[in-house]
mmCIF file of C-alpha atoms and ligand atoms in Angstrom:
data_model
loop_
_atom_site.group_PDB
_atom_site.id
_atom_site.type_symbol
_atom_site.label_atom_id
_atom_site.label_comp_id
_atom_site.label_asym_id
_atom_site.label_seq_id
_atom_site.Cartn_x
_atom_site.Cartn_y
_atom_site.Cartn_z
ATOM 1 C CA MET A 1 -4.461 8.042 -35.632
ATOM 2 C CA MET A 2 -6.916 6.650 -34.337
ATOM 3 C CA ILE A 3 -11.077 7.697 -34.509
ATOM 4 C CA LEU A 4 -12.794 9.327 -32.652
ATOM 5 C CA ASP A 5 -15.441 6.946 -30.220
ATOM 6 C CA ASP A 6 -17.643 5.995 -28.099
ATOM 7 C CA LEU A 7 -16.184 5.178 -24.732
ATOM 8 C CA ILE A 8 -18.438 4.253 -21.324
ATOM 9 C CA ALA A 9 -17.384 4.157 -17.876
ATOM 10 C CA LEU A 10 -17.305 0.878 -16.534
ATOM 11 C CA PRO A 11 -18.680 -1.253 -14.449
ATOM 12 C CA ALA A 12 -21.450 -0.319 -17.053
ATOM 13 C CA GLU A 13 -25.259 -1.453 -17.588
ATOM 14 C CA PRO A 14 -25.284 -2.858 -21.050
ATOM 15 C CA ALA A 15 -27.948 -0.946 -22.193
ATOM 16 C CA ARG A 16 -25.427 2.121 -22.250
ATOM 17 C CA ILE A 17 -22.188 -0.618 -23.700
ATOM 18 C CA ARG A 18 -24.762 -1.326 -26.839
ATOM 19 C CA GLU A 19 -25.302 2.135 -27.230
ATOM 20 C CA SER A 20 -21.674 2.478 -27.469
ATOM 21 C CA ILE A 21 -21.094 -0.517 -29.654
ATOM 22 C CA ALA A 22 -23.464 0.466 -32.405
ATOM 23 C CA ARG A 23 -21.615 4.112 -32.054
ATOM 24 C CA THR A 24 -18.657 3.434 -32.133
ATOM 25 C CA THR A 25 -19.167 1.399 -35.030
ATOM 26 C CA ARG A 26 -20.833 4.241 -36.576
ATOM 27 C CA TRP A 27 -18.867 6.383 -36.487
ATOM 28 C CA ALA A 28 -16.059 4.393 -37.451
ATOM 29 C CA GLU A 29 -17.832 3.502 -40.842
ATOM 30 C CA GLU A 30 -18.249 7.990 -41.007
ATOM 31 C CA SER A 31 -14.394 7.937 -40.371
ATOM 32 C CA ILE A 32 -13.371 5.303 -42.711
ATOM 33 C CA GLY A 33 -15.397 6.233 -45.880
ATOM 34 C CA TYR A 34 -14.228 10.130 -44.668
ATOM 35 C CA HIS A 35 -10.140 8.773 -44.323
ATOM 36 C CA ARG A 36 -10.370 7.199 -47.377
ATOM 37 C CA ALA A 37 -12.136 10.413 -50.184
ATOM 38 C CA ASN A 38 -9.271 12.335 -48.338
ATOM 39 C CA GLN A 39 -6.601 9.838 -49.033
ATOM 40 C CA HIS A 40 -8.262 9.729 -52.873
ATOM 41 C CA ASN A 41 -7.353 13.708 -52.744
ATOM 42 C CA GLY A 42 -4.314 13.642 -50.971
ATOM 43 C CA ILE A 43 -5.152 14.383 -48.030
ATOM 44 C CA GLY A 44 -3.083 12.202 -44.834
ATOM 45 C CA VAL A 45 -2.000 9.828 -47.405
ATOM 46 C CA ASP A 46 0.871 8.635 -45.208
ATOM 47 C CA GLN A 47 -1.460 8.594 -42.078
ATOM 48 C CA ASN A 48 -2.254 5.230 -40.744
ATOM 49 C CA ILE A 49 -5.702 5.383 -39.115
ATOM 50 C CA PHE A 50 -7.839 3.028 -35.923
ATOM 51 C CA ALA A 51 -10.594 1.902 -34.781
ATOM 52 C CA ILE A 52 -11.240 1.264 -31.702
ATOM 53 C CA ILE A 53 -12.763 -1.740 -30.232
ATOM 54 C CA GLN A 54 -16.069 -1.588 -26.731
ATOM 55 C CA GLY A 55 -17.439 -3.574 -24.610
ATOM 56 C CA GLY A 56 -17.130 -2.899 -20.982
ATOM 57 C CA THR A 57 -15.989 -6.559 -19.869
ATOM 58 C CA ASP A 58 -18.399 -8.126 -21.444
ATOM 59 C CA ARG A 59 -17.336 -10.949 -23.808
ATOM 60 C CA THR A 60 -20.424 -10.927 -26.035
ATOM 61 C CA TYR A 61 -20.490 -7.301 -26.930
ATOM 62 C CA ARG A 62 -16.720 -7.339 -27.464
ATOM 63 C CA ARG A 63 -16.083 -10.110 -29.631
ATOM 64 C CA GLN A 64 -20.072 -8.441 -32.035
ATOM 65 C CA SER A 65 -18.020 -5.029 -31.124
ATOM 66 C CA ALA A 66 -14.765 -6.717 -33.161
ATOM 67 C CA GLU A 67 -16.610 -8.186 -35.466
ATOM 68 C CA GLU A 68 -18.030 -5.173 -36.207
ATOM 69 C CA LEU A 69 -15.090 -3.090 -37.320
ATOM 70 C CA THR A 70 -12.535 -5.098 -38.371
ATOM 71 C CA ALA A 71 -15.402 -5.967 -41.580
ATOM 72 C CA LEU A 72 -14.520 -1.428 -41.993
ATOM 73 C CA ASP A 73 -10.906 -1.713 -43.702
ATOM 74 C CA PHE A 74 -8.867 -0.152 -41.094
ATOM 75 C CA ASP A 75 -5.047 -0.229 -41.251
ATOM 76 C CA GLY A 76 -4.579 -1.592 -37.251
ATOM 77 C CA PHE A 77 -7.172 -2.478 -34.038
ATOM 78 C CA ALA A 78 -7.334 -1.171 -30.826
ATOM 79 C CA ILE A 79 -9.128 -2.494 -27.839
ATOM 80 C CA GLY A 80 -10.267 0.695 -25.808
ATOM 81 C CA GLY A 81 -12.012 1.257 -22.392
ATOM 82 C CA LEU A 82 -9.628 -0.329 -20.484
ATOM 83 C CA SER A 83 -7.484 -0.478 -17.255
ATOM 84 C CA VAL A 84 -10.099 1.979 -16.234
ATOM 85 C CA GLY A 85 -10.326 -0.067 -12.544
ATOM 86 C CA GLU A 86 -11.452 -3.036 -13.473
ATOM 87 C CA PRO A 87 -9.909 -5.674 -11.645
ATOM 88 C CA ASN A 88 -5.935 -7.029 -13.460
ATOM 89 C CA GLN A 89 -8.143 -10.221 -14.616
ATOM 90 C CA ALA A 90 -10.882 -8.420 -15.878
ATOM 91 C CA MET A 91 -8.037 -7.427 -18.321
ATOM 92 C CA TYR A 92 -6.637 -10.050 -19.185
ATOM 93 C CA ASP A 93 -10.259 -11.568 -19.925
ATOM 94 C CA THR A 94 -11.748 -9.450 -21.904
ATOM 95 C CA VAL A 95 -7.918 -9.089 -24.106
ATOM 96 C CA GLU A 96 -8.577 -12.965 -24.620
ATOM 97 C CA TRP A 97 -12.179 -12.960 -25.799
ATOM 98 C CA THR A 98 -10.814 -9.599 -27.905
ATOM 99 C CA THR A 99 -7.863 -10.934 -30.650
ATOM 100 C CA PRO A 100 -9.377 -14.199 -31.452
ATOM 101 C CA PHE A 101 -11.604 -11.678 -33.760
ATOM 102 C CA MET A 102 -8.905 -9.673 -34.277
ATOM 103 C CA PRO A 103 -7.224 -9.843 -37.881
ATOM 104 C CA THR A 104 -3.920 -11.679 -37.413
ATOM 105 C CA ASP A 105 -2.782 -9.451 -40.343
ATOM 106 C CA LYS A 106 -3.279 -6.041 -39.094
ATOM 107 C CA PRO A 107 -1.363 -4.883 -35.827
ATOM 108 C CA ARG A 108 -3.581 -5.013 -32.130
ATOM 109 C CA TYR A 109 -2.829 -2.336 -29.917
ATOM 110 C CA LEU A 110 -4.179 -2.477 -26.139
ATOM 111 C CA MET A 111 -4.627 1.379 -24.936
ATOM 112 C CA GLY A 112 -3.668 2.283 -21.508
ATOM 113 C CA VAL A 113 -1.908 -0.285 -20.842
ATOM 114 C CA GLY A 114 -0.194 -1.149 -18.663
ATOM 115 C CA THR A 115 2.414 -2.549 -15.472
ATOM 116 C CA PRO A 116 5.172 -4.161 -16.666
ATOM 117 C CA GLU A 117 3.374 -7.606 -15.389
ATOM 118 C CA ASP A 118 0.484 -6.300 -18.101
ATOM 119 C CA LEU A 119 2.633 -5.507 -20.837
ATOM 120 C CA VAL A 120 3.474 -9.809 -20.058
ATOM 121 C CA GLU A 121 0.529 -10.962 -19.571
ATOM 122 C CA ASN A 122 -1.637 -8.991 -22.744
ATOM 123 C CA VAL A 123 1.632 -9.818 -25.410
ATOM 124 C CA ALA A 124 0.267 -13.326 -24.420
ATOM 125 C CA ARG A 125 -2.853 -12.942 -25.502
ATOM 126 C CA GLY A 126 -1.448 -11.847 -28.839
ATOM 127 C CA VAL A 127 -1.433 -8.209 -28.018
ATOM 128 C CA ASP A 128 1.173 -5.861 -30.248
ATOM 129 C CA MET A 129 1.567 -2.044 -28.989
ATOM 130 C CA PHE A 130 0.674 -0.557 -25.712
ATOM 131 C CA ASP A 131 0.887 2.632 -24.258
ATOM 132 C CA CYS A 132 0.357 4.361 -21.039
ATOM 133 C CA VAL A 133 1.754 6.797 -18.693
ATOM 134 C CA MET A 134 2.825 4.578 -16.118
ATOM 135 C CA PRO A 135 6.817 4.574 -16.119
ATOM 136 C CA THR A 136 6.717 8.379 -16.432
ATOM 137 C CA ARG A 137 4.375 9.513 -14.163
ATOM 138 C CA ASN A 138 5.641 6.800 -11.319
ATOM 139 C CA ALA A 139 9.325 7.729 -12.445
ATOM 140 C CA ARG A 140 7.971 11.515 -11.488
ATOM 141 C CA ASN A 141 6.227 9.515 -8.425
ATOM 142 C CA GLY A 142 9.728 9.158 -6.823
ATOM 143 C CA THR A 143 8.574 5.321 -7.765
ATOM 144 C CA LEU A 144 11.855 3.266 -10.129
ATOM 145 C CA PHE A 145 10.741 -0.420 -12.168
ATOM 146 C CA THR A 146 13.654 -3.121 -11.626
ATOM 147 C CA SER A 147 13.892 -6.198 -12.734
ATOM 148 C CA PHE A 148 13.120 -7.574 -9.528
ATOM 149 C CA GLY A 149 10.028 -5.453 -9.328
ATOM 150 C CA LYS A 150 9.510 -1.236 -8.245
ATOM 151 C CA ILE A 151 11.736 0.309 -5.458
ATOM 152 C CA ASN A 152 9.939 3.695 -4.497
ATOM 153 C CA ILE A 153 13.994 5.836 -3.974
ATOM 154 C CA LYS A 154 12.002 8.134 -1.824
ATOM 155 C CA LYS A 155 12.436 5.610 1.625
ATOM 156 C CA SER A 156 15.255 6.540 3.892
ATOM 157 C CA THR A 157 17.154 3.199 2.812
ATOM 158 C CA PHE A 158 18.629 4.993 -0.148
ATOM 159 C CA THR A 159 20.026 7.766 1.908
ATOM 160 C CA THR A 160 23.899 6.159 1.403
ATOM 161 C CA ASP A 161 23.529 3.558 -1.236
ATOM 162 C CA GLU A 162 26.030 3.701 -4.048
ATOM 163 C CA THR A 163 24.096 1.014 -6.432
ATOM 164 C CA PRO A 164 22.894 2.071 -9.290
ATOM 165 C CA ILE A 165 18.403 1.912 -9.871
ATOM 166 C CA ASP A 166 19.466 -1.694 -11.482
ATOM 167 C CA PRO A 167 22.269 -3.074 -11.515
ATOM 168 C CA GLU A 168 20.892 -5.108 -13.728
ATOM 169 C CA CYS A 169 20.062 -2.056 -15.920
ATOM 170 C CA GLY A 170 22.054 0.313 -19.499
ATOM 171 C CA CYS A 171 20.709 3.198 -18.909
ATOM 172 C CA TYR A 172 21.982 6.693 -18.693
ATOM 173 C CA THR A 173 21.138 7.394 -15.633
ATOM 174 C CA CYS A 174 22.506 3.812 -14.076
ATOM 175 C CA GLN A 175 25.688 4.459 -15.605
ATOM 176 C CA HIS A 176 26.040 7.627 -13.874
ATOM 177 C CA TYR A 177 24.441 8.223 -10.672
ATOM 178 C CA SER A 178 23.370 6.227 -7.874
ATOM 179 C CA ARG A 179 20.889 5.393 -5.809
ATOM 180 C CA SER A 180 21.875 8.570 -2.589
ATOM 181 C CA TYR A 181 22.254 10.814 -5.439
ATOM 182 C CA LEU A 182 18.270 10.163 -7.122
ATOM 183 C CA ARG A 183 17.945 9.696 -3.309
ATOM 184 C CA HIS A 184 18.616 13.248 -2.278
ATOM 185 C CA LEU A 185 17.389 14.939 -5.353
ATOM 186 C CA TYR A 186 14.203 13.247 -5.329
ATOM 187 C CA ARG A 187 14.012 14.738 -1.998
ATOM 188 C CA ALA A 188 14.774 18.880 -2.920
ATOM 189 C CA ARG A 189 12.611 17.881 -4.944
ATOM 190 C CA GLU A 190 15.018 19.033 -8.062
ATOM 191 C CA LEU A 191 14.307 19.067 -11.411
ATOM 192 C CA THR A 192 16.928 17.416 -13.054
ATOM 193 C CA TYR A 193 15.700 13.676 -11.163
ATOM 194 C CA PHE A 194 12.222 13.944 -13.372
ATOM 195 C CA ARG A 195 14.422 13.336 -16.435
ATOM 196 C CA LEU A 196 17.102 10.981 -14.464
ATOM 197 C CA GLY A 197 13.842 9.296 -13.670
ATOM 198 C CA THR A 198 11.501 9.196 -16.586
ATOM 199 C CA ILE A 199 15.105 8.014 -18.406
ATOM 200 C CA HIS A 200 15.428 5.376 -16.244
ATOM 201 C CA ASN A 201 11.724 4.004 -15.879
ATOM 202 C CA LEU A 202 11.460 4.393 -19.946
ATOM 203 C CA TYR A 203 14.407 2.338 -20.922
ATOM 204 C CA TYR A 204 13.403 -0.383 -18.701
ATOM 205 C CA TYR A 205 9.797 -0.547 -20.682
ATOM 206 C CA GLN A 206 11.945 -0.906 -24.035
ATOM 207 C CA GLU A 207 13.808 -3.541 -22.575
ATOM 208 C CA LEU A 208 11.136 -5.631 -21.596
ATOM 209 C CA MET A 209 9.664 -5.577 -24.953
ATOM 210 C CA LYS A 210 12.599 -6.527 -26.302
ATOM 211 C CA GLY A 211 13.528 -8.872 -24.065
ATOM 212 C CA ILE A 212 10.234 -10.241 -24.732
ATOM 213 C CA ARG A 213 10.764 -9.827 -28.664
ATOM 214 C CA THR A 214 13.782 -11.443 -28.589
ATOM 215 C CA ALA A 215 12.266 -14.659 -25.976
ATOM 216 C CA ILE A 216 9.190 -14.337 -28.933
ATOM 217 C CA LEU A 217 11.519 -15.001 -31.950
ATOM 218 C CA ALA A 218 13.231 -17.995 -29.758
ATOM 219 C CA GLY A 219 9.952 -19.713 -29.326
ATOM 220 C CA LYS A 220 11.094 -19.902 -25.703
ATOM 221 C CA PHE A 221 7.972 -17.064 -24.496
ATOM 222 C CA ALA A 222 6.858 -19.343 -21.718
ATOM 223 C CA GLN A 223 10.351 -19.413 -20.670
ATOM 224 C CA PHE A 224 10.619 -15.953 -20.537
ATOM 225 C CA ARG A 225 7.181 -14.901 -18.834
ATOM 226 C CA ARG A 226 8.131 -17.891 -15.689
ATOM 227 C CA GLU A 227 11.787 -15.909 -15.231
ATOM 228 C CA PHE A 228 10.013 -12.641 -15.573
ATOM 229 C CA TYR A 229 8.047 -13.720 -12.251
ATOM 230 C CA ARG A 230 10.588 -15.591 -10.309
ATOM 231 C CA LYS A 231 12.850 -12.741 -10.202
ATOM 232 C CA ARG A 232 9.933 -10.812 -9.219
ATOM 233 C CA ASN A 233 9.025 -12.754 -6.276
ATOM 234 C CA GLU A 234 12.772 -13.725 -5.286
ATOM 235 C CA ASN A 235 12.534 -9.746 -4.240
ATOM 236 C CA ARG A 236 8.772 -10.018 -2.332
ATOM 237 C CA ASN A 237 11.192 -8.060 0.592
ATOM 238 C CA ILE A 238 11.562 -5.222 -1.658
ATOM 239 C CA GLU A 239 7.649 -3.917 -3.048
ATOM 240 C CA PRO A 240 5.039 -6.061 -4.096
ATOM 241 C CA THR A 241 4.711 -4.897 -8.140
ATOM 242 C CA ALA A 242 1.025 -4.519 -8.026
ATOM 243 C CA ILE A 243 -0.644 -2.011 -10.027
ATOM 244 C CA ALA A 244 0.054 1.593 -8.288
ATOM 245 C CA MET B 1 2.176 0.872 -43.359
ATOM 246 C CA ASP B 2 3.290 -2.441 -43.840
ATOM 247 C CA PHE B 3 2.619 -5.141 -40.702
ATOM 248 C CA HIS B 4 4.880 -7.886 -41.062
ATOM 249 C CA LEU B 5 4.920 -11.117 -38.812
ATOM 250 C CA ASN B 6 8.146 -12.546 -37.828
ATOM 251 C CA ALA B 7 7.470 -15.607 -35.681
ATOM 252 C CA THR B 8 4.209 -16.395 -33.149
ATOM 253 C CA ASP B 9 4.927 -17.434 -29.649
ATOM 254 C CA GLY B 10 1.496 -19.370 -28.790
ATOM 255 C CA GLY B 11 -0.797 -16.554 -28.760
ATOM 256 C CA ALA B 12 2.422 -14.156 -28.446
ATOM 257 C CA ARG B 13 3.750 -12.512 -31.800
ATOM 258 C CA ALA B 14 6.541 -10.651 -32.974
ATOM 259 C CA ALA B 15 6.624 -8.466 -36.064
ATOM 260 C CA THR B 16 7.974 -5.326 -37.437
ATOM 261 C CA LEU B 17 5.930 -2.349 -38.435
ATOM 262 C CA THR B 18 7.100 0.011 -41.252
ATOM 263 C CA THR B 19 5.421 3.152 -41.228
ATOM 264 C CA ALA B 20 6.373 6.330 -43.421
ATOM 265 C CA HIS B 21 8.445 7.715 -40.398
ATOM 266 C CA SER B 22 10.480 4.564 -39.008
ATOM 267 C CA THR B 23 10.478 0.348 -38.980
ATOM 268 C CA ILE B 24 8.849 -0.471 -35.295
ATOM 269 C CA ALA B 25 10.148 -4.157 -34.611
ATOM 270 C CA THR B 26 6.839 -5.415 -32.067
ATOM 271 C CA PRO B 27 5.743 -5.700 -29.001
ATOM 272 C CA VAL B 28 6.365 -2.278 -28.302
ATOM 273 C CA PHE B 29 5.732 0.014 -25.702
ATOM 274 C CA MET B 30 5.096 3.768 -26.685
ATOM 275 C CA PRO B 31 6.045 6.197 -24.706
ATOM 276 C CA VAL B 32 3.107 8.766 -23.830
ATOM 277 C CA GLY B 33 4.271 11.833 -25.557
ATOM 278 C CA THR B 34 1.001 14.048 -25.200
ATOM 279 C CA VAL B 35 1.461 17.770 -26.045
ATOM 280 C CA GLY B 36 4.425 17.151 -28.290
ATOM 281 C CA ALA B 37 7.023 15.729 -26.040
ATOM 282 C CA VAL B 38 8.074 12.983 -23.466
ATOM 283 C CA LYS B 39 7.528 14.159 -19.749
ATOM 284 C CA ALA B 40 10.930 16.039 -18.499
ATOM 285 C CA LEU B 41 12.189 14.386 -22.435
ATOM 286 C CA ASP B 42 13.212 16.226 -24.883
ATOM 287 C CA ALA B 43 13.492 14.626 -28.996
ATOM 288 C CA ILE B 44 17.329 15.190 -28.277
ATOM 289 C CA ASP B 45 17.001 12.761 -25.255
ATOM 290 C CA LEU B 46 14.446 10.201 -26.427
ATOM 291 C CA GLN B 47 16.803 9.588 -29.442
ATOM 292 C CA THR B 48 20.146 9.870 -27.974
ATOM 293 C CA HIS B 49 18.939 7.731 -24.936
ATOM 294 C CA LEU B 50 15.399 5.816 -25.452
ATOM 295 C CA GLU B 51 15.659 5.759 -29.315
ATOM 296 C CA PRO B 52 11.355 4.762 -29.637
ATOM 297 C CA GLN B 53 10.414 4.168 -32.859
ATOM 298 C CA ILE B 54 7.002 5.412 -32.410
ATOM 299 C CA ILE B 55 5.844 7.515 -29.435
ATOM 300 C CA LEU B 56 2.042 9.201 -28.615
ATOM 301 C CA GLY B 57 1.019 12.322 -28.949
ATOM 302 C CA ASN B 58 -2.786 13.375 -28.382
ATOM 303 C CA THR B 59 -5.149 15.785 -30.034
ATOM 304 C CA TYR B 60 -7.187 16.356 -28.431
ATOM 305 C CA HIS B 61 -4.284 18.530 -26.319
ATOM 306 C CA LEU B 62 -2.634 19.681 -28.832
ATOM 307 C CA TYR B 63 -5.982 21.199 -31.005
ATOM 308 C CA LEU B 64 -6.961 22.931 -27.880
ATOM 309 C CA ARG B 65 -2.681 24.469 -27.052
ATOM 310 C CA PRO B 66 -1.584 25.884 -29.032
ATOM 311 C CA GLY B 67 -4.172 24.485 -32.058
ATOM 312 C CA ASP B 68 -3.236 22.021 -34.404
ATOM 313 C CA ASP B 69 -2.933 25.247 -37.337
ATOM 314 C CA VAL B 70 -0.487 26.100 -35.247
ATOM 315 C CA VAL B 71 0.923 23.421 -35.160
ATOM 316 C CA ALA B 72 0.804 22.785 -38.572
ATOM 317 C CA GLN B 73 2.382 26.347 -39.254
ATOM 318 C CA MET B 74 5.341 25.053 -37.131
ATOM 319 C CA GLY B 75 6.760 22.582 -38.850
ATOM 320 C CA GLY B 76 3.852 19.353 -38.127
ATOM 321 C CA LEU B 77 3.762 17.561 -35.487
ATOM 322 C CA HIS B 78 7.218 16.071 -36.347
ATOM 323 C CA GLY B 79 9.224 19.416 -37.189
ATOM 324 C CA PHE B 80 7.776 21.012 -33.834
ATOM 325 C CA SER B 81 8.657 18.916 -32.084
ATOM 326 C CA GLN B 82 12.398 18.070 -34.232
ATOM 327 C CA PHE B 83 10.962 13.933 -32.628
ATOM 328 C CA PRO B 84 11.222 12.645 -36.136
ATOM 329 C CA LYS B 85 10.663 8.860 -35.787
ATOM 330 C CA SER B 86 6.564 7.704 -35.435
ATOM 331 C CA PHE B 87 3.493 9.489 -33.225
ATOM 332 C CA LEU B 88 0.836 7.365 -33.261
ATOM 333 C CA THR B 89 -1.613 10.340 -32.754
ATOM 334 C CA ASP B 90 -4.581 9.780 -30.186
ATOM 335 C CA SER B 91 -8.609 10.993 -30.333
ATOM 336 C CA GLY B 92 -9.522 13.208 -27.588
ATOM 337 C CA GLY B 93 -11.811 10.548 -27.433
ATOM 338 C CA PHE B 94 -10.977 9.505 -23.936
ATOM 339 C CA GLN B 95 -9.395 12.462 -22.520
ATOM 340 C CA ALA B 96 -12.579 14.391 -22.984
ATOM 341 C CA PHE B 97 -13.998 11.882 -21.365
ATOM 342 C CA SER B 98 -11.412 11.846 -18.522
ATOM 343 C CA LEU B 99 -10.808 15.083 -18.122
ATOM 344 C CA SER B 100 -13.949 17.058 -19.288
ATOM 345 C CA ASP B 101 -16.936 17.801 -16.451
ATOM 346 C CA ASN B 102 -19.303 18.152 -18.374
ATOM 347 C CA VAL B 103 -18.862 15.336 -22.171
ATOM 348 C CA LYS B 104 -22.114 14.725 -23.733
ATOM 349 C CA TYR B 105 -22.885 12.088 -26.536
ATOM 350 C CA ALA B 106 -25.042 12.364 -29.240
ATOM 351 C CA GLU B 107 -25.250 11.039 -32.564
ATOM 352 C CA ASP B 108 -22.727 12.946 -34.525
ATOM 353 C CA GLY B 109 -19.801 13.435 -32.121
ATOM 354 C CA ILE B 110 -19.038 14.506 -28.879
ATOM 355 C CA THR B 111 -19.553 18.302 -27.125
ATOM 356 C CA PHE B 112 -16.946 18.872 -24.086
ATOM 357 C CA ARG B 113 -15.536 22.575 -21.831
ATOM 358 C CA SER B 114 -11.720 22.410 -22.456
ATOM 359 C CA HIS B 115 -10.681 21.412 -19.138
ATOM 360 C CA ILE B 116 -8.088 24.552 -20.345
ATOM 361 C CA ASP B 117 -10.036 27.479 -20.448
ATOM 362 C CA GLY B 118 -13.823 25.984 -19.955
ATOM 363 C CA SER B 119 -14.564 27.357 -23.578
ATOM 364 C CA LYS B 120 -16.941 25.397 -25.440
ATOM 365 C CA HIS B 121 -15.997 22.340 -27.799
ATOM 366 C CA HIS B 122 -17.684 19.814 -30.578
ATOM 367 C CA PHE B 123 -16.218 16.829 -32.087
ATOM 368 C CA THR B 124 -17.071 14.892 -34.507
ATOM 369 C CA PRO B 125 -15.444 12.270 -35.942
ATOM 370 C CA GLN B 126 -14.805 14.190 -39.805
ATOM 371 C CA LYS B 127 -12.986 17.188 -36.831
ATOM 372 C CA VAL B 128 -11.422 14.292 -35.047
ATOM 373 C CA LEU B 129 -9.566 13.395 -38.947
ATOM 374 C CA ASP B 130 -9.009 16.657 -40.050
ATOM 375 C CA ILE B 131 -7.655 17.765 -36.616
ATOM 376 C CA HIS B 132 -5.156 14.567 -36.912
ATOM 377 C CA THR B 133 -3.856 15.283 -40.759
ATOM 378 C CA THR B 134 -3.612 18.808 -40.000
ATOM 379 C CA SER B 135 -1.068 18.513 -36.438
ATOM 380 C CA ALA B 136 0.727 15.746 -39.298
ATOM 381 C CA ARG B 137 0.764 18.028 -42.244
ATOM 382 C CA ILE B 138 3.205 20.847 -42.213
ATOM 383 C CA SER B 139 1.141 24.142 -44.200
HETATM 384 ZN ZN1 ZN C 301 18.673 2.982 -15.093
#
């Protein structure tokens, strides 16, 4: 479970960032004290508590927030306040500046991120956990993720396309249905489409993470990352994979 | 919760996270199930087609609707939703920030209006943890 933090919109004035860090730390102290006392009384014994590092996209402030929070006895730590419209590189830099000040023996969670590219880039910077509405929301909007980038199922090129969304995908949707059928359901605003599109996009994200993990275990993450981009670049003609 | 680092490769890490409800291989992507369901799917779909070991829930949403006390009475988040693996419940700080018209930050917490019916609510760090533990437990 995540504790209450003081989240700010970006870009933010330094004074507002300082206030956010101070408040977030004070609330974290209150939260951890309250939770440990509760556990002592048998409440929330099985539950894990995560603090959320703030600090905008500023290197010094992120370090300060990370140091203040990781001094407290939390089960894990999150990086919050990102993916709120800042440029991709600012997010990557901020994560890169923050993870060195997070414990190596506790999970690191980057909140609200992101695109497949964001997942690969932030794993490279030491993140363990992610969440995002992107695969589910994009599915409902007709944007489907594949190993060669994104496709928009609305496109007329799929009208009589018998192939699955991604020929490399092992999901339920790709095992049973064609791009043509899915395009038709989408255009007919048929509710079945939402389920099928969601299953595919989430499966893609799960497989991406499995591939990343396998590569890390084999000491081949750099190779995996190169291959990931190579496949996307080869198919630039399909759809650019910029943030949606 | 147990966190075991299996391997590192440059800055990248592969670990195993064990909670009361599941064993999670990381890096992990957690599908978002804000109100107790991943949109368009149910827990059986998840278990059959995707097998996630952890999904997100949101206390802000569950507190406003149907109410954390209702969730507790209906078997807790796991029993209510029939998803037996781990839930990571978000605090609602972000939702109050992004969904509410006039969220006010005070020293002891935040005050906001519900995006559902406009009613006024106040979250303190303690209140948020109470909502987390209430919606997780079976009352
Ligand atoms: Zn598929």
